[in-house]
């Protein structure tokens, strides 16, 4: 949902151990001089739109990558046609229609 957050973890092993970086689209999210070895956790906060996040592992033997697709969905609309079906001293039973068209 918009404004949400998540952590994406990328682990890569090999000999030699690879450096690991994150890219969103074409934007590098990990600075070249701050690439950790073997594991990198990307903290994504206040997410506003859907995006692809790509983990890239790099060593002297080559490069490999994996992509995570993050999809942002809107909050549901409030329910409509709210009807009180039954009430007791300690409970109430309601029915309603979804505010979202199917």
Coordinates of C-alpha atoms in Angstrom, one line a residue:
X1 CA 0.0 0.0 0.0
X2 CA 1.2 3.5 -0.6
X3 CA 3.5 4.7 2.3
X4 CA 4.3 1.2 3.3
X5 CA 7.8 -0.2 3.8
X6 CA 9.7 -3.5 3.3
X7 CA 13.1 -5.1 3.5
X8 CA 14.6 -6.9 0.6
X9 CA 17.5 -9.3 1.4
X10 CA 19.9 -10.5 -1.2
X11 CA 22.5 -13.2 -0.3
X12 CA 25.2 -14.4 -2.7
X13 CA 28.0 -16.9 -2.0
X14 CA 30.9 -18.0 -4.1
X15 CA 34.7 -18.1 -4.1
X16 CA 35.7 -15.4 -4.2
X17 CA 32.8 -14.0 -2.2
X18 CA 30.9 -11.5 -4.3
X19 CA 30.0 -7.9 -3.6
X20 CA 26.3 -7.3 -3.6
X21 CA 24.4 -4.2 -4.7
X22 CA 20.8 -3.1 -5.3
X23 CA 19.4 -1.3 -8.4
X24 CA 15.9 0.2 -8.9
X25 CA 15.3 0.4 -12.6
X26 CA 18.5 2.1 -13.8
X27 CA 19.2 3.9 -10.5
X28 CA 22.0 2.4 -8.4
X29 CA 20.9 2.3 -4.7
X30 CA 24.2 1.0 -3.3
X31 CA 27.2 3.3 -3.5
X32 CA 30.2 1.7 -5.2
X33 CA 32.5 2.1 -2.2
X34 CA 29.8 0.8 0.2
X35 CA 29.0 -2.5 -1.4
X36 CA 28.9 -5.3 1.3
X37 CA 30.3 -8.7 0.6
X38 CA 27.8 -11.7 0.4
X39 CA 24.7 -10.1 1.8
X40 CA 22.8 -6.8 1.4
X41 CA 19.5 -5.7 2.9
X42 CA 17.7 -3.0 1.2
X43 CA 15.3 -1.0 3.4
X44 CA 12.6 0.6 1.3
X45 CA 10.4 3.1 3.2
X46 CA 7.5 5.3 2.3
X47 CA 6.8 3.4 -1.0
X48 CA 4.9 5.5 -3.5
X49 CA 4.9 3.4 -6.7
X50 CA 5.5 0.0 -8.0
X51 CA 9.1 -0.8 -9.1
X52 CA 11.5 -3.5 -9.9
X53 CA 14.5 -3.9 -7.5
X54 CA 17.4 -5.9 -8.8
X55 CA 20.1 -7.5 -6.7
X56 CA 23.4 -7.8 -8.5
X57 CA 26.3 -10.0 -7.2
X58 CA 29.7 -9.2 -8.6
X59 CA 33.0 -11.0 -8.3
X60 CA 36.2 -11.5 -10.4
X61 CA 34.4 -14.5 -11.9
X62 CA 31.4 -12.5 -13.2
X63 CA 28.1 -11.1 -12.3
X64 CA 24.6 -12.6 -11.6
X65 CA 21.4 -10.8 -10.8
X66 CA 17.9 -11.4 -9.5
X67 CA 14.9 -9.0 -9.7
X68 CA 12.1 -8.6 -7.2
X69 CA 8.9 -6.9 -8.4
X70 CA 7.2 -4.7 -5.8
X71 CA 3.6 -3.8 -6.6
X72 CA 1.9 -1.0 -4.7
X73 CA -1.9 -1.4 -4.5
X74 CA -4.2 1.4 -3.3
X75 CA -6.1 1.2 -0.1
X76 CA -9.6 -0.2 -0.4
X77 CA -12.6 2.1 -0.6
X78 CA -14.9 2.2 2.4
X79 CA -17.8 -0.3 2.5
X80 CA -21.2 0.7 1.1
X81 CA -24.8 -0.3 1.8
X82 CA -24.1 -1.0 5.5
X83 CA -27.0 -2.8 7.1
X84 CA -27.5 -3.8 10.8
X85 CA -28.8 -7.4 10.7
X86 CA -29.0 -8.2 14.4
X87 CA -28.2 -6.7 17.7
X88 CA -27.8 -8.1 21.2
X89 CA -26.7 -6.7 24.5
X90 CA -23.1 -7.6 23.6
X91 CA -22.8 -7.7 19.8
X92 CA -24.0 -6.4 16.5
X93 CA -24.1 -8.2 13.1
X94 CA -23.5 -6.1 10.0
X95 CA -23.5 -6.7 6.3
X96 CA -22.2 -4.5 3.6
X97 CA -21.0 -4.3 0.0
X98 CA -17.4 -3.8 -0.9
X99 CA -16.5 -0.3 -1.9
X100 CA -14.3 -1.6 -4.7
X101 CA -15.7 -2.8 -8.0
X102 CA -14.7 -6.3 -8.9

